[in-house]
Tab-separated table of C-alpha atoms in Angstrom:
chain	number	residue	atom	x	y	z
A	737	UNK	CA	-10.017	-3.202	-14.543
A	738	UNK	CA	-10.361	-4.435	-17.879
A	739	UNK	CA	-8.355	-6.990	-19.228
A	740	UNK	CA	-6.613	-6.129	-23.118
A	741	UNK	CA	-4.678	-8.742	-24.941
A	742	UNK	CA	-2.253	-7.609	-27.567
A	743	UNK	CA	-0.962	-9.751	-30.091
A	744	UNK	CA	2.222	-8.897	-31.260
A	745	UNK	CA	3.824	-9.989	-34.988
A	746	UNK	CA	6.179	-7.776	-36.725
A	747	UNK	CA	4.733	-4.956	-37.823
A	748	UNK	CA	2.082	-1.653	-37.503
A	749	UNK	CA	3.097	1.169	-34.972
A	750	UNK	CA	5.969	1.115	-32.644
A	751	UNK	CA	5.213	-0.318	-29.249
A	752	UNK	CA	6.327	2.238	-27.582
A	753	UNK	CA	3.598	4.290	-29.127
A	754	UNK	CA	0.984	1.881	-28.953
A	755	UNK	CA	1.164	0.307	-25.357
A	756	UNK	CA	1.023	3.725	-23.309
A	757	UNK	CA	-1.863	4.063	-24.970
A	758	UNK	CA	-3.666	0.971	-24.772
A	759	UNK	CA	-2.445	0.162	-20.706
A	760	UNK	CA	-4.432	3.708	-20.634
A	761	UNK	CA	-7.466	1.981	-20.716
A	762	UNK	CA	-6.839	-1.136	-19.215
A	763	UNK	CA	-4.685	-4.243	-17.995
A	764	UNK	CA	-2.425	-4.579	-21.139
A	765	UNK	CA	-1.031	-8.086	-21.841
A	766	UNK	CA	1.348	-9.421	-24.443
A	767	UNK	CA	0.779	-12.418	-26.151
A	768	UNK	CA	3.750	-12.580	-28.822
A	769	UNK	CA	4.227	-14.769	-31.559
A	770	UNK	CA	7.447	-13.398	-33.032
A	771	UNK	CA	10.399	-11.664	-30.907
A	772	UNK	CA	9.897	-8.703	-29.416
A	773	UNK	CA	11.888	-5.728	-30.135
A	774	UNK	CA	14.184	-4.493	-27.932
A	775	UNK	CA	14.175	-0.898	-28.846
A	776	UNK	CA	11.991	1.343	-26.493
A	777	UNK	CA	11.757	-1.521	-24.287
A	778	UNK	CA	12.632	0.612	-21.103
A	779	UNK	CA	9.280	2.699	-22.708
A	780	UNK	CA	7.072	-0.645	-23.609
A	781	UNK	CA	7.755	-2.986	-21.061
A	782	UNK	CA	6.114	-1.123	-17.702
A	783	UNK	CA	3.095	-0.580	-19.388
A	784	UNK	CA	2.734	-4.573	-19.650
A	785	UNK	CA	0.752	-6.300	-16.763
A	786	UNK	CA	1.915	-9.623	-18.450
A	787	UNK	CA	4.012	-10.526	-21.234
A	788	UNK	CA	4.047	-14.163	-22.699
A	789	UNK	CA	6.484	-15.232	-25.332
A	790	UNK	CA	5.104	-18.290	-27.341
A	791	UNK	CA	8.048	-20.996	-27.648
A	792	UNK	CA	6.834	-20.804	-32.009
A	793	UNK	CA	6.626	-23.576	-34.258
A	794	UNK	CA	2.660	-22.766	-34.922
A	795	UNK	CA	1.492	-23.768	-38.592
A	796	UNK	CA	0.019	-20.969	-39.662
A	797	UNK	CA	-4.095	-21.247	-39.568
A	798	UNK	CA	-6.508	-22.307	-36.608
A	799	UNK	CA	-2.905	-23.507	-34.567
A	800	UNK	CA	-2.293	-19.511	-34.490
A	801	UNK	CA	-5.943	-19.190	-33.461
A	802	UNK	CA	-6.178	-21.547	-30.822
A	803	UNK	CA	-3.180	-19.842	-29.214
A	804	UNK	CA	-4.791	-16.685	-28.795
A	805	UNK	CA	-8.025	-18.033	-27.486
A	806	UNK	CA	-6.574	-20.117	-25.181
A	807	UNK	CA	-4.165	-17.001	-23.878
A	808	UNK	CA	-6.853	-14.558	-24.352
A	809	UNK	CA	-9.078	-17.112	-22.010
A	810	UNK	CA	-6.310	-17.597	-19.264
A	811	UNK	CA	-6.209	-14.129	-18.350
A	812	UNK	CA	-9.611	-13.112	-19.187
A	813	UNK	CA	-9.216	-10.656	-21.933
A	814	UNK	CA	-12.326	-8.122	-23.014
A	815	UNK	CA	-10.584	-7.372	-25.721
A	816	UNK	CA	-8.118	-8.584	-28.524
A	817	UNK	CA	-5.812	-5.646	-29.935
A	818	UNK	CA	-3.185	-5.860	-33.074
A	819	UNK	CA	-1.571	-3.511	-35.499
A	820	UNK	CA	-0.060	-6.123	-37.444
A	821	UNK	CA	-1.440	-6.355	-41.118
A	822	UNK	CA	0.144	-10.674	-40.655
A	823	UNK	CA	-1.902	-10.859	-37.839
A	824	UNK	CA	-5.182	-9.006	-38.359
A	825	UNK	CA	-6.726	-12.278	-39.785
A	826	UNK	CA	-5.906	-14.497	-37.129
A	827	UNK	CA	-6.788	-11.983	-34.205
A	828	UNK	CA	-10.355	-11.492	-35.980
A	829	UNK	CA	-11.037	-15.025	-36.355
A	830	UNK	CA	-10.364	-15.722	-32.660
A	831	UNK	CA	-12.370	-12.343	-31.422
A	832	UNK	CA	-15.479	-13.608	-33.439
A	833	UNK	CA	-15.266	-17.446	-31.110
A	834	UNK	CA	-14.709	-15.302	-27.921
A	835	UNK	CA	-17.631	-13.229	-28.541
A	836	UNK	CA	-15.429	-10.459	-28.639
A	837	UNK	CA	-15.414	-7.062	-30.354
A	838	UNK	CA	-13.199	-7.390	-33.511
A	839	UNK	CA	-13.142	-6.786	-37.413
A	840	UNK	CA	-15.838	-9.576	-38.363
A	841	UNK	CA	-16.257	-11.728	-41.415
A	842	UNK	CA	-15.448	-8.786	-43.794
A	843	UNK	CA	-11.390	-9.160	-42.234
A	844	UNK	CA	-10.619	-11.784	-44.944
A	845	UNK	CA	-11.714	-9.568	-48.022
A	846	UNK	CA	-9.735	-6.526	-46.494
A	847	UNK	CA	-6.822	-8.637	-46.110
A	848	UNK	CA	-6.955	-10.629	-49.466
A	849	UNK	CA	-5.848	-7.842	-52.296
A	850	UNK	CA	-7.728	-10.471	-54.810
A	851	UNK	CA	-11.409	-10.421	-53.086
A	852	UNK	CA	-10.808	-6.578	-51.841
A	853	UNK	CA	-10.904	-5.761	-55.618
A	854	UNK	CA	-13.441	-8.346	-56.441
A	855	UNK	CA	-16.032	-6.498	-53.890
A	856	UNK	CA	-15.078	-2.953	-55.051
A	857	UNK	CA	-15.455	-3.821	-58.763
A	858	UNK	CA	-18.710	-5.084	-57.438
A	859	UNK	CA	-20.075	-1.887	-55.758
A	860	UNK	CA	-18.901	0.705	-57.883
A	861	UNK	CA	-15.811	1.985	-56.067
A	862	UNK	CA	-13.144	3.114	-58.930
A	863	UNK	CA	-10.278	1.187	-59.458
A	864	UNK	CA	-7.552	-0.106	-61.482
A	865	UNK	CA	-8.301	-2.977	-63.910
A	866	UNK	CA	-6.682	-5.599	-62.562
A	867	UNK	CA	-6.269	-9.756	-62.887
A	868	UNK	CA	-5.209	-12.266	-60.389
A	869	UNK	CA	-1.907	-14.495	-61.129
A	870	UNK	CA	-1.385	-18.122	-60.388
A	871	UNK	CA	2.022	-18.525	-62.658
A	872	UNK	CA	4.595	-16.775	-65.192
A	873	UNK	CA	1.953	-18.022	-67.968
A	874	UNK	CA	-1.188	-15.853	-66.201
A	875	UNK	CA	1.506	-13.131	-66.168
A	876	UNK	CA	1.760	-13.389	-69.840
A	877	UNK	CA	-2.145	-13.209	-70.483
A	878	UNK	CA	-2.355	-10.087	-67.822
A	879	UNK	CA	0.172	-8.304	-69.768
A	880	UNK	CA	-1.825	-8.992	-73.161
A	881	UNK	CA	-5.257	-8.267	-71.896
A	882	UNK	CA	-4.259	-5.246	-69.682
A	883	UNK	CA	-2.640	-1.705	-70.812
A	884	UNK	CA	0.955	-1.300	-69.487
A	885	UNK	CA	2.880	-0.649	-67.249
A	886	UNK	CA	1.437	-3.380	-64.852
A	887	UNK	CA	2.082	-3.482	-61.279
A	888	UNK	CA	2.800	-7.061	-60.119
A	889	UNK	CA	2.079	-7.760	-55.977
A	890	UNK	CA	1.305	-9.908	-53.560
A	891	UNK	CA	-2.394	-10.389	-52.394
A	892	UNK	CA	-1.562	-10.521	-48.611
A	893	UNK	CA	1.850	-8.479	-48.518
A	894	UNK	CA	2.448	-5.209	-47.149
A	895	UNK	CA	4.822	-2.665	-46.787
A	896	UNK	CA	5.596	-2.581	-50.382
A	897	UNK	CA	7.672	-5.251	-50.218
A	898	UNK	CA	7.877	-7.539	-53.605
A	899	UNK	CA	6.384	-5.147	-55.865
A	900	UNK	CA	7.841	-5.060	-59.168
A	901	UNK	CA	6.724	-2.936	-62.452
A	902	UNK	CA	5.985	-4.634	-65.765
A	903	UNK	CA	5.872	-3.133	-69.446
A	904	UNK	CA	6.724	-6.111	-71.493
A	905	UNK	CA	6.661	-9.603	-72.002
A	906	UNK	CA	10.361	-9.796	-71.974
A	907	UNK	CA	9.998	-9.213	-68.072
A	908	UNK	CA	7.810	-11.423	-67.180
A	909	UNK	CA	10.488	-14.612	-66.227
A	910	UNK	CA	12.527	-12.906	-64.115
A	911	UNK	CA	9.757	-10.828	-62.632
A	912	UNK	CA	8.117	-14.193	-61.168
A	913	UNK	CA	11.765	-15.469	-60.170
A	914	UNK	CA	12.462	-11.755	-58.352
A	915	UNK	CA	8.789	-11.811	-56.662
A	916	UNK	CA	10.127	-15.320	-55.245
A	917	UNK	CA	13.368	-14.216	-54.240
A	918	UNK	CA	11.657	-10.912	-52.383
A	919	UNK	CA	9.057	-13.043	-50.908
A	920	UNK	CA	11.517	-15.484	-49.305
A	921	UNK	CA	13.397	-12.688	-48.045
A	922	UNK	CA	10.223	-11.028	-46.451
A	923	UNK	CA	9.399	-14.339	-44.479
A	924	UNK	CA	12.795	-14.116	-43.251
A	925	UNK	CA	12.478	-11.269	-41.037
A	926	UNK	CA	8.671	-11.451	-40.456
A	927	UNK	CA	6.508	-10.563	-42.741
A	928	UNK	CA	4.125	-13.480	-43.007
A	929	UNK	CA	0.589	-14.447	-42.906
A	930	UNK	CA	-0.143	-15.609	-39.804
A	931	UNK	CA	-3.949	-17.592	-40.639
A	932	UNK	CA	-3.955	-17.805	-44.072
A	933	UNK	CA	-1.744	-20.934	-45.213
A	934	UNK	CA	0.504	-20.918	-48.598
A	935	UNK	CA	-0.085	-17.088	-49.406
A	936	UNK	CA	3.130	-16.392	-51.750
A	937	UNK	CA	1.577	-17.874	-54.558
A	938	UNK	CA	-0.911	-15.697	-54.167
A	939	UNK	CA	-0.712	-12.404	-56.334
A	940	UNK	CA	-1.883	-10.243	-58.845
A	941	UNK	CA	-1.503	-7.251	-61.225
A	942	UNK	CA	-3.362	-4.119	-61.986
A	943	UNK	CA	-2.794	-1.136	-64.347
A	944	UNK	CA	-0.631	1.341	-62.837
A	945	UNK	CA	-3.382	4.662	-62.951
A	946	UNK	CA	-1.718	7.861	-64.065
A	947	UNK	CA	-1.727	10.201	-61.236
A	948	UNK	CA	-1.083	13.418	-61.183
A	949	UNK	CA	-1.159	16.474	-58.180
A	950	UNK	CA	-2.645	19.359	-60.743
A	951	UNK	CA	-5.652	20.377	-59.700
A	952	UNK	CA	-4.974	19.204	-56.202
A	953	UNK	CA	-2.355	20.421	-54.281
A	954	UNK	CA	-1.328	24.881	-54.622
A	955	UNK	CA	1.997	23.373	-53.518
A	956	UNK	CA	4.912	21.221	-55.600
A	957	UNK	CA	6.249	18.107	-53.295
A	958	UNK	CA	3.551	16.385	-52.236
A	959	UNK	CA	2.998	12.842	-53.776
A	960	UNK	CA	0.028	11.763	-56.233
A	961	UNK	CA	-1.517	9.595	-53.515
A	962	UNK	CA	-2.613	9.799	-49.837
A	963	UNK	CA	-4.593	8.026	-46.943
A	964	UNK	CA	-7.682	8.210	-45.129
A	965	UNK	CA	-7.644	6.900	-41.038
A	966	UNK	CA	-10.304	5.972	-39.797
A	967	UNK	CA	-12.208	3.560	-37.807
A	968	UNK	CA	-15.299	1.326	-38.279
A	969	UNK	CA	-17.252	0.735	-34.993
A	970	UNK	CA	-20.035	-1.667	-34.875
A	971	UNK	CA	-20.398	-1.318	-38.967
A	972	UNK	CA	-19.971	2.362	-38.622
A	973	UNK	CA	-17.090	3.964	-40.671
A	974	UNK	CA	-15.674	7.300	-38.530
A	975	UNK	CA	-13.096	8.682	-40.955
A	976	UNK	CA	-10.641	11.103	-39.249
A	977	UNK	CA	-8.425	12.447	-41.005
A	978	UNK	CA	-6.263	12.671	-44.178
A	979	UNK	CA	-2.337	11.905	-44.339
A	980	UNK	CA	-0.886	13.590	-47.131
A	981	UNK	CA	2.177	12.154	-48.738
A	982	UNK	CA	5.243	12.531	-50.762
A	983	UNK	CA	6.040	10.927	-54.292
A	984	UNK	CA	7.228	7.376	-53.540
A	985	UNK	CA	10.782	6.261	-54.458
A	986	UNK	CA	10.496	4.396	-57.555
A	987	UNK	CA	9.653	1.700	-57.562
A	988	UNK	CA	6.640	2.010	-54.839
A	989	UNK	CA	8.367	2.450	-51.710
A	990	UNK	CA	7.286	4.917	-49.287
A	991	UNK	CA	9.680	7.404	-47.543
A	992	UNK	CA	7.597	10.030	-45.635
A	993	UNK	CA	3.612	11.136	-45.045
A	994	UNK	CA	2.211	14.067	-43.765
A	995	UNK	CA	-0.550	15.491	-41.564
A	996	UNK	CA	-2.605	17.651	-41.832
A	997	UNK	CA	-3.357	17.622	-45.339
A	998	UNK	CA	-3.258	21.004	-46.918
A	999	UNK	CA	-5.781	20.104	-49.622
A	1000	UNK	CA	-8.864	22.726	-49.836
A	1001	UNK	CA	-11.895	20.938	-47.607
A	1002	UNK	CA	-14.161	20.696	-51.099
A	1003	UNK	CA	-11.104	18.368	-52.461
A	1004	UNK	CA	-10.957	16.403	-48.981
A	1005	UNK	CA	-14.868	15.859	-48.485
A	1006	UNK	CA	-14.979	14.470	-51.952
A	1007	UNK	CA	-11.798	12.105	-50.617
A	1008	UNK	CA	-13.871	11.174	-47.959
A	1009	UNK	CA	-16.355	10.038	-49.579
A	1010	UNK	CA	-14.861	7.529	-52.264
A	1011	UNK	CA	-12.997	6.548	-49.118
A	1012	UNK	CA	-16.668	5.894	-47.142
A	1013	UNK	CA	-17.261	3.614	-50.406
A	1014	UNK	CA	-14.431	1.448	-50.520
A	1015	UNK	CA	-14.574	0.788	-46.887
A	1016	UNK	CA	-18.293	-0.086	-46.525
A	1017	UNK	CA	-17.924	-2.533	-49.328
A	1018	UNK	CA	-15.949	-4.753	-47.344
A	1019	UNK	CA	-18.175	-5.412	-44.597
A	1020	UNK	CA	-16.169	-4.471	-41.567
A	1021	UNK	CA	-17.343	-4.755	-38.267
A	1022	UNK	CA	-14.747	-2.891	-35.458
A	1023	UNK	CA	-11.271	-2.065	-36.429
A	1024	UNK	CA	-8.598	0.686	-37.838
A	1025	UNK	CA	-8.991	1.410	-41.018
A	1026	UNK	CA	-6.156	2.717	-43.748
A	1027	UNK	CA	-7.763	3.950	-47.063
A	1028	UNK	CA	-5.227	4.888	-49.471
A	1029	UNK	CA	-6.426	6.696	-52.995
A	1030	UNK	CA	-4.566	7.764	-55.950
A	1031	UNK	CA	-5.050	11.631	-57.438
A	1032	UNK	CA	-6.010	12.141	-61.184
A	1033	UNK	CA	-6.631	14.727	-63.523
A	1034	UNK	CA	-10.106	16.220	-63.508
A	1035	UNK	CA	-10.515	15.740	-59.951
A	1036	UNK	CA	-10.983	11.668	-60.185
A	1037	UNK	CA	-9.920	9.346	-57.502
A	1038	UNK	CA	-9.187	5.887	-57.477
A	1039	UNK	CA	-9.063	3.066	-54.338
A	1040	UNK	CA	-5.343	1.782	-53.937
A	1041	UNK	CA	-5.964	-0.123	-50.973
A	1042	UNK	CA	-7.938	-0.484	-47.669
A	1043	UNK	CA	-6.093	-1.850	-44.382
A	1044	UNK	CA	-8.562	-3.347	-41.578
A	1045	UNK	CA	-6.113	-2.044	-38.891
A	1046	UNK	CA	-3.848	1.746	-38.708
A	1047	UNK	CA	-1.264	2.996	-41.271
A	1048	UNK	CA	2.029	1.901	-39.571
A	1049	UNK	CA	4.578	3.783	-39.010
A	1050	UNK	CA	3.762	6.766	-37.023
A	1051	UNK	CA	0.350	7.438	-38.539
A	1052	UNK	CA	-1.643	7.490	-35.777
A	1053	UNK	CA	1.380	9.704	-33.769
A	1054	UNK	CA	0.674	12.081	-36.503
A	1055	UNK	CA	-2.792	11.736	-36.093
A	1056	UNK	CA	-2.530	12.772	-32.417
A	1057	UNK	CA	0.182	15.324	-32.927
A	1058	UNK	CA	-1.884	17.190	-35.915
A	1059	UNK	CA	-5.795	16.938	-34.679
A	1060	UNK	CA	-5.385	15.886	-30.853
A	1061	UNK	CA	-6.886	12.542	-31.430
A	1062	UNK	CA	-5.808	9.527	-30.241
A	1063	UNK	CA	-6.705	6.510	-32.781
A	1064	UNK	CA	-5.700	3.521	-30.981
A	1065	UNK	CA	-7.344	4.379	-27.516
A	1066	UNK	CA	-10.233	5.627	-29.349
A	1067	UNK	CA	-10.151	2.001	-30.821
A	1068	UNK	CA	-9.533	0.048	-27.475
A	1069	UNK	CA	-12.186	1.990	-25.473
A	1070	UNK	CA	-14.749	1.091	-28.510
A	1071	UNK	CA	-13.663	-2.801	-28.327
A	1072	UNK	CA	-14.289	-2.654	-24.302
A	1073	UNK	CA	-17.465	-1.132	-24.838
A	1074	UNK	CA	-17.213	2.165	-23.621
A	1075	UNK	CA	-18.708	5.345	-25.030
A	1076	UNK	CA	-16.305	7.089	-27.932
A	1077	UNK	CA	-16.569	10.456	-29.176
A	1078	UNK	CA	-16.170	10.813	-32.998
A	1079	UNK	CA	-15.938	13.644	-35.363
A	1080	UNK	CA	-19.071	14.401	-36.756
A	1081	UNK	CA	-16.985	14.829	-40.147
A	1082	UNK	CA	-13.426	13.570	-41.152
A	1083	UNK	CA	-11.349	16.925	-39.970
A	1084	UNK	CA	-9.502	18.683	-42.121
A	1085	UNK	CA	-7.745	21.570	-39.936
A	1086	UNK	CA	-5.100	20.704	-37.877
A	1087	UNK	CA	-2.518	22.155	-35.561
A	1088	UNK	CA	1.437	21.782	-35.541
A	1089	UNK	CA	2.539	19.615	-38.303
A	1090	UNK	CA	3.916	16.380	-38.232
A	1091	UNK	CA	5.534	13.648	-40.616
A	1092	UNK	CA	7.033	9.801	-40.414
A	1093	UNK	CA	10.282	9.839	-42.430
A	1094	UNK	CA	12.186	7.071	-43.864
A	1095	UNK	CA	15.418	7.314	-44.967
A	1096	UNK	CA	16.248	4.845	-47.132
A	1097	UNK	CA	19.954	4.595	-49.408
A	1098	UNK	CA	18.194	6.269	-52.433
A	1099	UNK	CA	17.288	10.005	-52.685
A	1100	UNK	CA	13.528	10.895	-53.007
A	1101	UNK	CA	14.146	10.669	-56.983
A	1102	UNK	CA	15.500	7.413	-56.321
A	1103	UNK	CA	18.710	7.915	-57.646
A	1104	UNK	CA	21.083	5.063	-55.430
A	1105	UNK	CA	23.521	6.380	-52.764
A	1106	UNK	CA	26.575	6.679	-54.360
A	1107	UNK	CA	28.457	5.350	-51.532
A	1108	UNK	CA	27.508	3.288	-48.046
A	1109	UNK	CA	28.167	4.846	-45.423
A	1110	UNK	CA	28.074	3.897	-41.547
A	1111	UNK	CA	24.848	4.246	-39.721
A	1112	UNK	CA	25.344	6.581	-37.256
A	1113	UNK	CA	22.335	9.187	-37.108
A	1114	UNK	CA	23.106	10.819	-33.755
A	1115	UNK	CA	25.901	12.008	-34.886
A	1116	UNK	CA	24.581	14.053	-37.964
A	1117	UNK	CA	24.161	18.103	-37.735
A	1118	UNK	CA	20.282	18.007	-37.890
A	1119	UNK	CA	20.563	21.461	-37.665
A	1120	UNK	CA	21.636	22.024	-41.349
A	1121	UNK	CA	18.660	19.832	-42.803
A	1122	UNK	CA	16.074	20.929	-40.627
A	1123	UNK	CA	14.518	24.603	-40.232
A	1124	UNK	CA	13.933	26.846	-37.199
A	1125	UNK	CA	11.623	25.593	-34.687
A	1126	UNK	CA	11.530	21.561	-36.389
A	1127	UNK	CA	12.516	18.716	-34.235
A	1128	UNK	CA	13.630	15.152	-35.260
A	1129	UNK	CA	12.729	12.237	-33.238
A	1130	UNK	CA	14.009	8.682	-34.183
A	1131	UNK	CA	12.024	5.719	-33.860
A	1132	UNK	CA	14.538	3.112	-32.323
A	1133	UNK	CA	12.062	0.049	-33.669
A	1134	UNK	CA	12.769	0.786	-37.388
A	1135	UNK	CA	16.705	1.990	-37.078
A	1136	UNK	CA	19.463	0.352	-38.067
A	1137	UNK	CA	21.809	-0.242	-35.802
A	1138	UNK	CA	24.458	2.259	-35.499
A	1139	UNK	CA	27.620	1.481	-36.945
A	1140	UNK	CA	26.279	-0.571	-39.530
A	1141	UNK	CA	27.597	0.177	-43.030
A	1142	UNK	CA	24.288	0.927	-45.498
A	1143	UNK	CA	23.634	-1.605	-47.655
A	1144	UNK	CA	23.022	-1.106	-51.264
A	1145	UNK	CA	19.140	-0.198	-52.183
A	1146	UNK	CA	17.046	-2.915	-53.171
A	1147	UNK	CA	14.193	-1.807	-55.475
A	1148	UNK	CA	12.271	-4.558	-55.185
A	1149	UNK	CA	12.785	-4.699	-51.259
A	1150	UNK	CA	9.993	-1.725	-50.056
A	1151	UNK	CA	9.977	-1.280	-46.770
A	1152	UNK	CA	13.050	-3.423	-46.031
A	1153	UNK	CA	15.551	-0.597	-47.510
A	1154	UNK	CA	14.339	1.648	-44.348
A	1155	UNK	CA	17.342	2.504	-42.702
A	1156	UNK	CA	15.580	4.683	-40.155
A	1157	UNK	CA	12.243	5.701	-39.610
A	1158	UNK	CA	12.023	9.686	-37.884
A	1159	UNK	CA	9.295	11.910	-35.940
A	1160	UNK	CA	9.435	14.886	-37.813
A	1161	UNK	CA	7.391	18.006	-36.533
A	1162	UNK	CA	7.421	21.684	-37.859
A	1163	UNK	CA	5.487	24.794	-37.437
A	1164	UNK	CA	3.591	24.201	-40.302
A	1165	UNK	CA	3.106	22.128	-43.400
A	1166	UNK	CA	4.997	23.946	-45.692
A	1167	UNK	CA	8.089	24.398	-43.085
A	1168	UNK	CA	7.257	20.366	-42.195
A	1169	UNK	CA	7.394	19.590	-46.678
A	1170	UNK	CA	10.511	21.245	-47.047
A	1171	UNK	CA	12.397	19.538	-43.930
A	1172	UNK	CA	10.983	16.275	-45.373
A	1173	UNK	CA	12.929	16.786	-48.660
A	1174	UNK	CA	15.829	18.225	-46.971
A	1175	UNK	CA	16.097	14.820	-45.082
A	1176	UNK	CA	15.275	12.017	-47.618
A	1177	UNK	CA	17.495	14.073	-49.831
A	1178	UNK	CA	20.320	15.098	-47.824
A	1179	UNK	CA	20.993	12.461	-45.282
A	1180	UNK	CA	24.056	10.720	-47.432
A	1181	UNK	CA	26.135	13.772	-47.064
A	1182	UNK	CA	25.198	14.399	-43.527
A	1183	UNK	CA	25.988	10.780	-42.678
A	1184	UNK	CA	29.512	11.373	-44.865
A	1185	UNK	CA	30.404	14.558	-42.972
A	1186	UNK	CA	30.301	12.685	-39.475
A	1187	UNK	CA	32.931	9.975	-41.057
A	1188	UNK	CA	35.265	12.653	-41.861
């Protein structure tokens, strides 16, 4: 049997989604460089042949690479696997000196915001304007050169976290002292670049695009921006499918997506497309892919991002639930070299609906909780959010443990203000919308009612 090794950081889908999967087509074994959760574990931990904890202290760089090869080479691994956006560097780098199947070269331009834009300004693919910043004073010259509002970020974060809008000058010193602050607090509970050395002085800004949903979407709800998965396999993008999403809460924090996407299939081929463009420009080799594209008026599109691994989450769940595909042993089997069945098209027509929540202490408008509650989700009456024939699944890795009082929201903290991430399914994608709102909006007062 062939031999899988899975490097595990913080991040990308739970592993309790992910491992049944990947032990599916092989010997699955755990190399991990940052605690593993203990949610799920009872799920996880019997599909693991092996499981290796590294004692830490590794400099991020080649001392991060050199631990994989020399664990991938102990137990002879065929293949390396991640779905950790801090880790996708460092597992490339070490696939390409095995001889291994992995994202190539191209990784570091998917994973550096800076160069990604560089090499899509370069071949055509429509974008924001944008400038890299090295200091407050850059920040200055950005906000002169470039219409406002500006979105400020950091070139190898993820999950939204340090983000901060911009419309004036008078913002810009404690912008760069907040992007510090949020930074700092992101390495604190994971969320670092595991190859690349001295990344958080690494960032830049770009033109916040107007979006709008006119012209796209029949239906109100659904957000001005979405995502294409997909998967490159020897050079060869294989888009899948589109996940629709809702609005953000402001600032740019994500709370739920969708699948299937209920755009008409004219609107989604030409989606498709600009998302072929964006990801052939960086040069990928064999990976996930995570396209996401903002919606404007007169049917334009512009490239947000591009991940060289899944959305996280429960993307590829959603995936599975909405077109019967499964993305990540799709991926594995073409890593190991076996024969993989693509669409002939991205598909656009899906079954029952399905949807990753994330409750966070805001409602979707992101008006602040008023008060902060305990924790304590298995107690709510899901049965007065949620519609006839829905079910509600939580994802232990992203909940907060019960009891725990909510803490106030952080608008500068993305993903970190998750309180708990949910499976959501429904009949269909109107039923699915609705119970989304119902959820993001209503969860305070459910939460209240059980502390009565």
């Amino acid at each position: 049997m062939k031999k899988i090794l899975y490097v595990y950081v913080k991040g990308g889908a739970p592993l309790e989604t992910a491992f049944p999967r990947l032990a599916a087509c092989g010997e699955l074994h755990v190399l991990a460089l940052s605690p593993l959760p203990e949610a799920a574990k009872a799920i996880w931990e019997p599909c693991c042949t092996s499981i290796t904890v590294h004692p830490g202290g590794l400099t991020p760089g080649e001392p991060v690479v050199e631990a994989i090869i020399a664990h991938a080479e102990s137990i002879g691994a065929d293949a390396l696997f991640t779905l950790s956006e801090f880790a996708v560097l460092a597992v490339a780098n070490a696939a390409d000196r095995l001889g291994l199947a992995g994202a190539g070269p191209g990784i570091r331009v998917a994973r550096d915001k800076r160069l990604m834009r560089q090499a899509w300004q370069a071949a055509g693919v429509p974008i924001p304007r944008f400038r890299r910043v090295d200091s407050a004073a850059d920040l200055r010259g950005a906000l002169a050169a470039l219409t406002p509002p500006l979105l400020l970020k950091p070139a190898w974060g993820a999950g939204s976290v340090a983000q901060l809008v911009l419309t004036s000058q008078d913002q810009v010193a404690d912008a760069w002292a907040e992007i510090e602050q949020a930074l700092e607090r992101g390495g604190q509970v994971g969320m670092n670049e595991l190859f690349e050395q001295n990344t958080d002085g690494d960032r830049l800004v770009e033109e916040i695009m107007d979006g709008t949903t006119e012209g796209w979407y029949d239906e109100d709800g659904y957000g001005d921006y979405l995502s294409v998965e997909g998967i490159v396999a020897k050079g060869i993008y294989h888009p899948l499918a589109i996940t629709a999403k809702l609005p953000t809460v402001p600032p740019y924090i994500e709370v739920a997506s969708t699948s299937p996407c209920v755009l008409p299939e004219e609107l989604q081929r030409r989606i498709e497309d600009v998302s072929r463009r964006a990801v052939d420009a960086l040069g990928l080799d064999t990976c996930g892919t995570h396209t996401e594209l903002k919606l404007r008026a007169d049917g334009e599109l512009v490239v947000i991002e591009v991940g060289a691994r899944f959305g996280g989450l429960l993307t590829t769940r959603q995936v599975e639930i909405a077109f019967d595909l499964d993305p990540i042993g799709m991926l594995i089997r073409e890593q190991l070299g076996e024969a993989v069945g693509y669409p002939p098209a991205m598909l656009v027509e899906g079954g029952r609906a399905a949807a990753s929540v994330a409750v966070v202490p805001a409602s979707a408008a992101g008006v602040p909780w008023q008060t902060q509650p305990f924790w304590d989700p298995e107690r709510v009456d899901w049965s007065t959010l949620l519609s006839p024939g829905s079910t509600v699944e939580p994802v232990p890795a992203f909940m907060l443990p019960n009891g725990t009082q909510v803490p106030e929201f952080d608008p500068s903290g993305g993903s970190r203000n998750w309180l708990g991430v949910f499976l959501l399914t429904a009949n269909d994608a109107p039923t699915l919308l609705r119970d989304c709102r119902a959820i993001l909006d209503g969860m305070e007062t459910a939460l209240a009612t059980t502390q009565r």
